[in-house]
Coordinates of C-alpha atoms in Angstrom, one line a residue:
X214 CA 11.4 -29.6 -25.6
X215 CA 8.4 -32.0 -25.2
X216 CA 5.0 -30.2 -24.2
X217 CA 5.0 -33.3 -21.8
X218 CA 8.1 -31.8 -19.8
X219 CA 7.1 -27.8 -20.6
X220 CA 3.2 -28.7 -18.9
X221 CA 5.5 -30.2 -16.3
X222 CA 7.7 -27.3 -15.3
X223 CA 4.6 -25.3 -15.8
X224 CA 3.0 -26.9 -13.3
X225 CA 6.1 -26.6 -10.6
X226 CA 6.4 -22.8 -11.3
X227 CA 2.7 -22.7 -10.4
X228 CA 3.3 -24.8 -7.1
X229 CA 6.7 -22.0 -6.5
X230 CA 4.0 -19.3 -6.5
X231 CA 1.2 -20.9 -4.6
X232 CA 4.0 -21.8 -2.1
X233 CA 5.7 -17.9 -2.3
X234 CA 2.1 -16.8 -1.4
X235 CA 1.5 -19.0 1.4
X236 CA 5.3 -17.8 2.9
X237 CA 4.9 -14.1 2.5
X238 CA 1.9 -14.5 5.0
X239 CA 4.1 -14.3 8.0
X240 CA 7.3 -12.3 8.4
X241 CA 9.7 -14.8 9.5
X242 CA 9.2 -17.0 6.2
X243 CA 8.8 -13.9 3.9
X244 CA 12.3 -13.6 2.4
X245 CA 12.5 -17.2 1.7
X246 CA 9.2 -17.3 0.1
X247 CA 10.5 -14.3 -2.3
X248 CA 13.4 -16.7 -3.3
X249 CA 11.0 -19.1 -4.3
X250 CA 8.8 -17.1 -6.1
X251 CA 11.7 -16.4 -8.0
X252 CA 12.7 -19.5 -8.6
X253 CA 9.0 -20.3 -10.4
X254 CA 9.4 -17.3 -12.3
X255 CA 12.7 -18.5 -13.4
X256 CA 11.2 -21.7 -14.5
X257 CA 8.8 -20.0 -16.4
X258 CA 10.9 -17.7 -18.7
X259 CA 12.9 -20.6 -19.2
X260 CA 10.5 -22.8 -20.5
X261 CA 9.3 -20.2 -22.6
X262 CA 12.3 -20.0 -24.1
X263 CA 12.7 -23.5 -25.5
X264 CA 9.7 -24.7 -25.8
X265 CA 9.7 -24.1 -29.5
X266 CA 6.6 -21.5 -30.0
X267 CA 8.6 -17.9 -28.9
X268 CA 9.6 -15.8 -31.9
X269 CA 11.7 -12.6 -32.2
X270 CA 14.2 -13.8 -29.6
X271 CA 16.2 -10.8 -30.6
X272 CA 14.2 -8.5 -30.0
X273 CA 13.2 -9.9 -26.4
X274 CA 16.4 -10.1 -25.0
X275 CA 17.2 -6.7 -25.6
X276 CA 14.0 -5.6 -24.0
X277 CA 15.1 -7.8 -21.2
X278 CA 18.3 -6.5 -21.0
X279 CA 17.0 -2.8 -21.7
X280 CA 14.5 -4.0 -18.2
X281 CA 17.5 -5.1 -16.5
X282 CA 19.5 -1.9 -17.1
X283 CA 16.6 0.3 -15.9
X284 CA 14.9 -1.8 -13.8
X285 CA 17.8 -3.5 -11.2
X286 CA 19.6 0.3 -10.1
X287 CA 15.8 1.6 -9.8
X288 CA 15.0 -1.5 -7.3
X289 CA 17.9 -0.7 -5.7
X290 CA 18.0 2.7 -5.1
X291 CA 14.6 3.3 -3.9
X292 CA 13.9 4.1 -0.3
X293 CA 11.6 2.2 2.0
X294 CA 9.3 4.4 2.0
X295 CA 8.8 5.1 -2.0
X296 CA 7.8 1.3 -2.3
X297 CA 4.3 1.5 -2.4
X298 CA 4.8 4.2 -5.0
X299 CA 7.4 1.5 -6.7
X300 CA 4.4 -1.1 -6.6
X301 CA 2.0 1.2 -8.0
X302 CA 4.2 1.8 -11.2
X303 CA 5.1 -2.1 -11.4
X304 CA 1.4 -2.7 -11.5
X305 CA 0.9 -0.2 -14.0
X306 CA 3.9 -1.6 -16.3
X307 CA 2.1 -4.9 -15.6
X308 CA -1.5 -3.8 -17.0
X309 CA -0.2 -2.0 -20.0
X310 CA 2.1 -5.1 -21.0
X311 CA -1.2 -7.6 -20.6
X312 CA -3.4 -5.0 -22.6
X313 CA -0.5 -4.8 -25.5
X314 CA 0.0 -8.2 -25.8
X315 CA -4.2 -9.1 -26.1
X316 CA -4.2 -6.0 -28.8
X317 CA -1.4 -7.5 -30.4
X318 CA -2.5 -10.7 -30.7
X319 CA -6.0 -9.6 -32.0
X320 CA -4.7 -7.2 -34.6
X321 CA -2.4 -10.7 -35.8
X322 CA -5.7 -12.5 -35.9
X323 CA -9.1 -11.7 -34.1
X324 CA -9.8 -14.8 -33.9
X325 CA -13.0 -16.9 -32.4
X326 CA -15.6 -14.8 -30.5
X327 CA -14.2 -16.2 -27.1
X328 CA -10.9 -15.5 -28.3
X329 CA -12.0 -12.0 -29.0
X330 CA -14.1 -11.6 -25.3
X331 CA -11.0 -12.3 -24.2
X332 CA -9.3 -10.0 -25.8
X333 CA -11.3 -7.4 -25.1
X334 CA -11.6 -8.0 -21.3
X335 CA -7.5 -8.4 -21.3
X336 CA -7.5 -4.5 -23.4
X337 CA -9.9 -2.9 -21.0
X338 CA -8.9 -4.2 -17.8
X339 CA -5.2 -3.8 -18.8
X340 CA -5.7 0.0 -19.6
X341 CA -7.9 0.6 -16.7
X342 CA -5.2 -0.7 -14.2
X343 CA -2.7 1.0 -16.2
X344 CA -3.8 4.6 -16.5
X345 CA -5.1 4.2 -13.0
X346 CA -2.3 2.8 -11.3
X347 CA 0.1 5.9 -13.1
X348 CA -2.7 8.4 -10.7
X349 CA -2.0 6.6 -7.6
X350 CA 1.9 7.0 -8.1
X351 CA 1.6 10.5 -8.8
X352 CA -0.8 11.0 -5.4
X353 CA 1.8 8.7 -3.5
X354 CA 4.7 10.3 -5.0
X355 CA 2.6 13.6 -4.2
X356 CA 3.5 14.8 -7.5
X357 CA -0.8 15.9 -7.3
X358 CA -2.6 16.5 -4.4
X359 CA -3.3 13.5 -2.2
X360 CA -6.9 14.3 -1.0
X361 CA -9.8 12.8 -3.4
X362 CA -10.2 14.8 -6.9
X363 CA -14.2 15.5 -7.8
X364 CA -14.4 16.6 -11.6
X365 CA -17.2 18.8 -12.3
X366 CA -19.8 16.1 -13.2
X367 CA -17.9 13.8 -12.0
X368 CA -20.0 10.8 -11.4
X369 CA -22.3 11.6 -14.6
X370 CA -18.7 11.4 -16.6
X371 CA -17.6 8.3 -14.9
X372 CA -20.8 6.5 -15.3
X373 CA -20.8 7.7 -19.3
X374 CA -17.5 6.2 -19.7
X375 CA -18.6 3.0 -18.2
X376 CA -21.2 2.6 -20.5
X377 CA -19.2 3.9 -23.5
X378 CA -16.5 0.8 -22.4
X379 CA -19.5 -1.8 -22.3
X380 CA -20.7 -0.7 -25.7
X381 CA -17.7 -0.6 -27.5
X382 CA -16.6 -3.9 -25.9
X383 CA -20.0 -5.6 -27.0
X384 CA -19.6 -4.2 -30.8
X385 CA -16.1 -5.9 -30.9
X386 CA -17.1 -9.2 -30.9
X387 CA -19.5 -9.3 -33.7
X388 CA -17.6 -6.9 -35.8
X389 CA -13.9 -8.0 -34.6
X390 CA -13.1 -4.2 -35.8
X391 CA -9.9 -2.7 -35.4
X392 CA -11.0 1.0 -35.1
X393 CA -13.2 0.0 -31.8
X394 CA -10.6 -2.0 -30.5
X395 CA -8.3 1.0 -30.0
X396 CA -11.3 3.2 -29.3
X397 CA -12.0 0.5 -26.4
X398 CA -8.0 1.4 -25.5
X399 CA -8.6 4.9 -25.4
X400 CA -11.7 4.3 -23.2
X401 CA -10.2 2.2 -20.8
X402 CA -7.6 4.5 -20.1
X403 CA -10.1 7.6 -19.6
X404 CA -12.2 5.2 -17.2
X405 CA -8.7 4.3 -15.3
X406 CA -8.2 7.8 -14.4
X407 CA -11.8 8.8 -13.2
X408 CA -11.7 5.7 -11.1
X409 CA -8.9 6.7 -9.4
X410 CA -9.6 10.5 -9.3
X411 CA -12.1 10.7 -6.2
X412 CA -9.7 7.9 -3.9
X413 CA -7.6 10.0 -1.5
X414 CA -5.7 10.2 1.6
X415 CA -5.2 6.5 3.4
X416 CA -7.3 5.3 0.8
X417 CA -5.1 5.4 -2.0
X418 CA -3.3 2.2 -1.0
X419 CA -6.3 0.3 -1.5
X420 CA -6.8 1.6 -4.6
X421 CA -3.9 0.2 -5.5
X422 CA -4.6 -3.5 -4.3
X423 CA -7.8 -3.4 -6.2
X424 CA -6.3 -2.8 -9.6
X425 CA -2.8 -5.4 -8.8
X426 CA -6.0 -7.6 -8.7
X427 CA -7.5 -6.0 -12.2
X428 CA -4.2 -6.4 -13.2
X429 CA -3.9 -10.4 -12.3
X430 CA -7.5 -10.7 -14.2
X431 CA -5.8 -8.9 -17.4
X432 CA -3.2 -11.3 -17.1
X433 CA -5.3 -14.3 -17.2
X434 CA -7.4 -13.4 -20.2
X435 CA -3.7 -12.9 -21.6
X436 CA -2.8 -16.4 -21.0
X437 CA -6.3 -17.5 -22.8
X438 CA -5.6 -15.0 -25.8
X439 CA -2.0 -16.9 -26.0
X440 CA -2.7 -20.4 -25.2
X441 CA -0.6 -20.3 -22.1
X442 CA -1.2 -22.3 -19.0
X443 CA 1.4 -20.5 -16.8
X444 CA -0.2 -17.1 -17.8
X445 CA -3.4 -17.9 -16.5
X446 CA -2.7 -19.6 -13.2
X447 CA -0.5 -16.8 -12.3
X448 CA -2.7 -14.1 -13.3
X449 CA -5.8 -15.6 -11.5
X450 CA -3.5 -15.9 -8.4
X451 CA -3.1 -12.2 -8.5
X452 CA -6.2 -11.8 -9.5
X453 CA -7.3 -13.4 -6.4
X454 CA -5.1 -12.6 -3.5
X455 CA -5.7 -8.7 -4.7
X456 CA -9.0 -8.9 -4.5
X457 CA -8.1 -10.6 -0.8
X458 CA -5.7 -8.5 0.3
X459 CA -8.3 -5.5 -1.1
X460 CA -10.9 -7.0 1.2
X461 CA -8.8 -7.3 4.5
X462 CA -7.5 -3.2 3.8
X463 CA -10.8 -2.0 3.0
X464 CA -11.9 -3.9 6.7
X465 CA -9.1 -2.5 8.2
X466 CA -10.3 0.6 7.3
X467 CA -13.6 0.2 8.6
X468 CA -15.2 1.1 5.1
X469 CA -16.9 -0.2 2.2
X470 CA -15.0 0.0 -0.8
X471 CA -18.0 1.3 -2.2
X472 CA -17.5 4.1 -0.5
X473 CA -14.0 4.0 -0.5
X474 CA -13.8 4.7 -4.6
X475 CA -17.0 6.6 -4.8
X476 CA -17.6 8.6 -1.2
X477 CA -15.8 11.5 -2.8
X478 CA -19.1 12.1 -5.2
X479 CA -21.2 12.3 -1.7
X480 CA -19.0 13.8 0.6
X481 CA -20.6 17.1 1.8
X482 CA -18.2 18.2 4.8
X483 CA -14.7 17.9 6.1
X484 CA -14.8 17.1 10.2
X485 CA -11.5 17.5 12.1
X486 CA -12.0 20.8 14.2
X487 CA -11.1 24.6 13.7
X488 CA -7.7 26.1 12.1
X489 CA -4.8 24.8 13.7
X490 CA -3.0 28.4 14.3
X491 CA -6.2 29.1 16.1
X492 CA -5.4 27.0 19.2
X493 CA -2.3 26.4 21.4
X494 CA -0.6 22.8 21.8
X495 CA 2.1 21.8 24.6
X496 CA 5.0 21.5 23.5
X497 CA 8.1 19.7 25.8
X498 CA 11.8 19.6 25.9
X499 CA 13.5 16.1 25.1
X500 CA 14.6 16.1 29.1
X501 CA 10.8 16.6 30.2
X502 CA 9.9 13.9 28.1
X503 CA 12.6 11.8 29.1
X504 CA 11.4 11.4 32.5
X505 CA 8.1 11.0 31.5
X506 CA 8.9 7.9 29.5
X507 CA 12.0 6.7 31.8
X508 CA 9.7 6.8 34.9
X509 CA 6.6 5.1 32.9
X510 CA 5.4 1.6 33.9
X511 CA 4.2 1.1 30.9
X512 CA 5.2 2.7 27.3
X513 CA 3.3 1.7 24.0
X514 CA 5.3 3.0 20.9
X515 CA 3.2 3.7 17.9
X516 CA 4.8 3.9 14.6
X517 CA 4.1 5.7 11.2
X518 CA 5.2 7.0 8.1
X519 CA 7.5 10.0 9.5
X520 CA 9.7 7.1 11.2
X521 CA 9.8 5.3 8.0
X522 CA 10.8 8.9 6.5
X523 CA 13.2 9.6 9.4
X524 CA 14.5 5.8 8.8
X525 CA 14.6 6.3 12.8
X526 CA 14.0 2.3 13.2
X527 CA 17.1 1.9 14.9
X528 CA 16.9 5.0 16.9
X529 CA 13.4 4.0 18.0
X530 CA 14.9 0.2 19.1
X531 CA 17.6 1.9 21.0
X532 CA 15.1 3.9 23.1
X533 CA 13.3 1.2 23.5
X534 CA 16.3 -1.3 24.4
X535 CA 17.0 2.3 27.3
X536 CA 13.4 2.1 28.6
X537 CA 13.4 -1.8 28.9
X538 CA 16.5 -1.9 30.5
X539 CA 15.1 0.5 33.2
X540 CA 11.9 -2.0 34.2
X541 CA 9.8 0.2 31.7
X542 CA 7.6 -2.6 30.1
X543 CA 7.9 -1.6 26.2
X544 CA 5.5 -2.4 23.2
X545 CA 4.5 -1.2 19.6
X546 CA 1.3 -1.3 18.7
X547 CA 0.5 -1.7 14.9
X548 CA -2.2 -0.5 13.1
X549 CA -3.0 -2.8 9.8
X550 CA -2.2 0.0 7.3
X551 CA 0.4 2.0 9.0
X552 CA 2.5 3.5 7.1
X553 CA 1.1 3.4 3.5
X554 CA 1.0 -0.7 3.4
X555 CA 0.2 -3.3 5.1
X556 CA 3.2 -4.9 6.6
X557 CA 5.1 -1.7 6.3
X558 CA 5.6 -1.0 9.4
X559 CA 6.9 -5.1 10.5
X560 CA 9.1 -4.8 7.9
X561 CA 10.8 -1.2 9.4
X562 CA 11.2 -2.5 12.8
X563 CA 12.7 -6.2 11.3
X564 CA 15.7 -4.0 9.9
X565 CA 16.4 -2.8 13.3
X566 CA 16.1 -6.4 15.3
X567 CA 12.9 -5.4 16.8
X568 CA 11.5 -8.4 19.2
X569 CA 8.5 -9.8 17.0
X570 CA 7.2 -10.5 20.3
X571 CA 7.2 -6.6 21.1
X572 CA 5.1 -5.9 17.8
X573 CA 1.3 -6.0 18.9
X574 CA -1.5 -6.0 16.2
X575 CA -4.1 -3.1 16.8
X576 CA -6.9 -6.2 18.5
X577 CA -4.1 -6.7 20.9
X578 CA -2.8 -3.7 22.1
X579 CA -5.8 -1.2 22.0
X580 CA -7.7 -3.1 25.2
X581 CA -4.0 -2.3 27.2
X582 CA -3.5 1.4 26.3
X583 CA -6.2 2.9 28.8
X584 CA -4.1 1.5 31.2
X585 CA -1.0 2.3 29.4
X586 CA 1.1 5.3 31.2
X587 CA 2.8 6.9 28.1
X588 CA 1.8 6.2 24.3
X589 CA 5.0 7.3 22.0
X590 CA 3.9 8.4 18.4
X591 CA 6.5 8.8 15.7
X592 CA 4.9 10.0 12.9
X593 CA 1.7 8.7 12.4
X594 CA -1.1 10.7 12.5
X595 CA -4.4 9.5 10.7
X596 CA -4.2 5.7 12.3
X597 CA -4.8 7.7 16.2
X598 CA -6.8 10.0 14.8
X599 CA -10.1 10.5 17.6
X600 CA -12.3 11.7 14.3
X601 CA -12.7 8.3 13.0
X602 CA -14.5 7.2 16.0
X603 CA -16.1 10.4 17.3
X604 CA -16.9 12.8 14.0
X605 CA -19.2 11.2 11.7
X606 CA -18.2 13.9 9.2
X607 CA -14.9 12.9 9.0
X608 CA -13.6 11.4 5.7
X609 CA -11.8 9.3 7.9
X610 CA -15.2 8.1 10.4
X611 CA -15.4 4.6 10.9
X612 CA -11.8 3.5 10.4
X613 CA -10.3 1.4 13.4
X614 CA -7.6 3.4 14.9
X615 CA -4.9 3.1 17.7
X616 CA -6.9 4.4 20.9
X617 CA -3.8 6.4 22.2
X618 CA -6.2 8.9 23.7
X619 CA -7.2 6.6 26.1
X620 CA -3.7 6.5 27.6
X621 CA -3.1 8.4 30.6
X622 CA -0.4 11.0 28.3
X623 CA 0.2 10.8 25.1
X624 CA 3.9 11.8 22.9
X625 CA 3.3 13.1 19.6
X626 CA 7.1 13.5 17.7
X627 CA 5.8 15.0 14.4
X628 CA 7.8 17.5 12.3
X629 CA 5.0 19.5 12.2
X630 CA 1.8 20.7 12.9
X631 CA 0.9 19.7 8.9
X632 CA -2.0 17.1 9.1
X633 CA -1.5 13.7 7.8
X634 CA -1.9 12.1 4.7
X635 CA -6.2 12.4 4.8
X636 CA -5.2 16.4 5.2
X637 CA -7.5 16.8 8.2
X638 CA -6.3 18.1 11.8
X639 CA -6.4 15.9 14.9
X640 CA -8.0 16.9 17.5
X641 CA -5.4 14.7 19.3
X642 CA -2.7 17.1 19.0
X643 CA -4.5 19.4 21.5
X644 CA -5.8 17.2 24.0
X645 CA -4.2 18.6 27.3
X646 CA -2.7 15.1 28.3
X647 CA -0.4 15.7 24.4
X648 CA 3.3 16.7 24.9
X649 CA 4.5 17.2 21.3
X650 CA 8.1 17.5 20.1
X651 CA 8.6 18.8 16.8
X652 CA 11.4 17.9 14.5
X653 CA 12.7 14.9 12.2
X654 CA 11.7 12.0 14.1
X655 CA 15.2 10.8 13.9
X656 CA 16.6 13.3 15.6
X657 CA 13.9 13.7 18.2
X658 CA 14.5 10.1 19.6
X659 CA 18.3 10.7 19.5
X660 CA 17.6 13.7 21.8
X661 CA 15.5 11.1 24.2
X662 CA 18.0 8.4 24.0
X663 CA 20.1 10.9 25.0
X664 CA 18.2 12.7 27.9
X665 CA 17.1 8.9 29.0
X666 CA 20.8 8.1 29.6
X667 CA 21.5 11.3 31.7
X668 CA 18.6 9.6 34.2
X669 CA 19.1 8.9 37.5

């Protein structure tokens, strides 16, 4: 194959991903943009088999088919609500492959000294986002606690690493020495973890976005390190719409991301009231609820991560398809990282046929809930939590949240008293104007669609 025609499909798999990015922007272009992602990346594998420079074709196809085997029942098998975790350990797989491929290149040859800068850029970045990306599955997957991890000396330890990375990367590039190279490995993974260590609770998805984007920059220095065009545009595109996407989370958030990866080390209180089993809530029957919410006006339906658990999306449409059909006037309002990503939530009600015109972005629907007779929530807890705005102790202070409060009653359907994924209480749950129904969220709205029907 002519480099003439391999530059050229090069260049149209690059214009497949650009265009993939632009699509997945808004929902109702998102699964053809997916298709042509695909199609680039197909391209690109392609090419890279017959353009005449790949060796060991032997041994790729059988890690390709070994990926295949794994990878494809994996995909398909996990649930909606694991896919952030799925993303985290994709971006992992991601950073370790670009940090293995720059080691393996510079153990073949070290080559110039901006061959080796790139190389050691592609080693430490990779491990970092590897190592660190493996910490946020296991806080996501809640195989480790969730809530921000402070080593003793943490920040001293953190800040030694760092320096020990820098060092050792510097003495590469003179020396092009294979000991430093892999102590620079060994580093890089160390640092990866105590990055990741002191990010907790809602926080941990950014976390996440900010090493898909380390992860894109570790790609890119691959591409230099091989020579490949493809490898770089790619990688910088990741690089670039993580550290985008990073941005618009950590705003969502209302938070620095200074002090979202570091507030651990200053954090001197936890905000969020008294012991739960101290205090009463109210709790209702389906049927009291029922005529709360079939008599409404108005009814603002907030979602979260226990309807994702529930999968209660169609449940939730029914009621909602009930309450409409009465004259109640019927809306969900969104908050940008409900659930555990953004989009998560859009994507749950699309399965069930939900009205895009009925989903209402947290700018939109917050200056209509004080006048809003009933606000539903199912399963969310931190994105209405009253601390962000009214506790500067809170870990969560400062975030933007739903303003359900300001609703003349509030529904809470929570399994529950547990807090939410920030592990704090909300004061929300004992307001006097909160009826709460405990139980799968699933089956608490089938017991409303239920009582709804048996209206008058």
């Amino acid at each position: 194959m002519s480099q003439d025609l391999v530059h050229l499909v090069y260049l149209l798999a690059a214009l497949c991903f650009i265009l993939a990015l632009k699509g997945l922007s808004t929902p109702k272009h998102a699964r053809t943009a997916n298709a042509v992602g695909a199609l680039g990346m197909l391209f690109a594998v392609l090419v890279a088999f017959f353009d005449g420079r790949i060796g060991n074709v032997g041994w790729i196809l059988a890690a390709i088919a070994l990926g295949v085997v794994v990878g494809v029942p994996a995909a398909r098998a996990v649930k909606m609500t694991a896919i952030p975790q799925m993303v985290a350990l994709f971006n992992g797989v991601g950073g370790a492959a670009a940090a293995l491929v720059a080691l393996t290149e510079f153990l073949a040859t070290p080559g110039s000294t901006g061959m080796r800068a790139a190389t050691v850029f592609g080693v430490l970045v990779g491990s970092v986002s590897f190592s660190g990306s493996l910490v946020t599955f296991l806080k996501l997957q809640e195989l480790m606690t969730t809530r921000p991890v402070t080593l003793p000396y943490g920040r001293s330890t953190a800040i030694g690493v760092s320096v020990l990375c820098l060092g050792l990367a510097v003495a590469v590039l003179p020396t092009a020495s294979t000991g430093l190279v892999i102590g620079l490995t060994v580093a890089g993974l160390l640092l990866g973890v105590l990055f990741v260590l002191p990010v907790g609770g809602a926080d941990v998805p950014i976390a996440i976005s900010l090493l898909n984007a380390f992860t894109g920059l570790a790609v890119a220095a691959s591409g230099y390190v091989l020579g490949n065009t493809l490898l770089i545009v790619a990688g910088t595109l990741v690089g670039a719409s993580g550290t985008l996407l990073t941005r618009l989370m950590a705003k969502a958030m209302g938070r620095s991301l200074t002090n979202i990866l570091f507030g651990a080390f200053t954090a001197t209180a936890v905000g969020g009231g008294g012991p739960a089993e101290s205090r009463t809530v109210r709790a209702g029957t389906p049927e009291d609820i029922a005529i709360q919410l079939g008599y409404a006006r108005t009814v603002v339906v907030v979602p979260g991560y226990g309807l994702a658990v529930a999968q209660a999306q169609h449940v939730v449409r029914e009621l909602a398809d009930l309450l409409a059909a009465r004259g109640v006037e019927v809306a969900y309002g969104i908050h940008p990282v409900a659930g555990r990503m953004p989009g998560h939530m859009n994507v749950l009600l699309a399965e069930a046929d939900v009205p895009y015109a009925q989903l209402k972005e947290m700018e939109e629907v917050n200056p209509r809930l004080a006048s809003t007779d009933v606000a539903l929530v199912i399963g969310a807890n931190d994105v209405v939590n009253p601390a962000a705005r009214d506790q500067p102790d809170s870990p969560i202070y400062g975030m933007p949240i739903l303003d359900v409060d300001k609703a003349e009653s509030v529904v809470f359907l929570k399994r529950s008293m547990r807090p939410g994924f920030a592990g704090i209480e909300n004061e929300l749950l004992f307001n006097p104007r909160t009826t709460l129904l405990f139980g799968d969220a699933k089956d608490s709205l089938a017991s409303l669609v239920t009582a709804v029907k048996q209206l008058a």
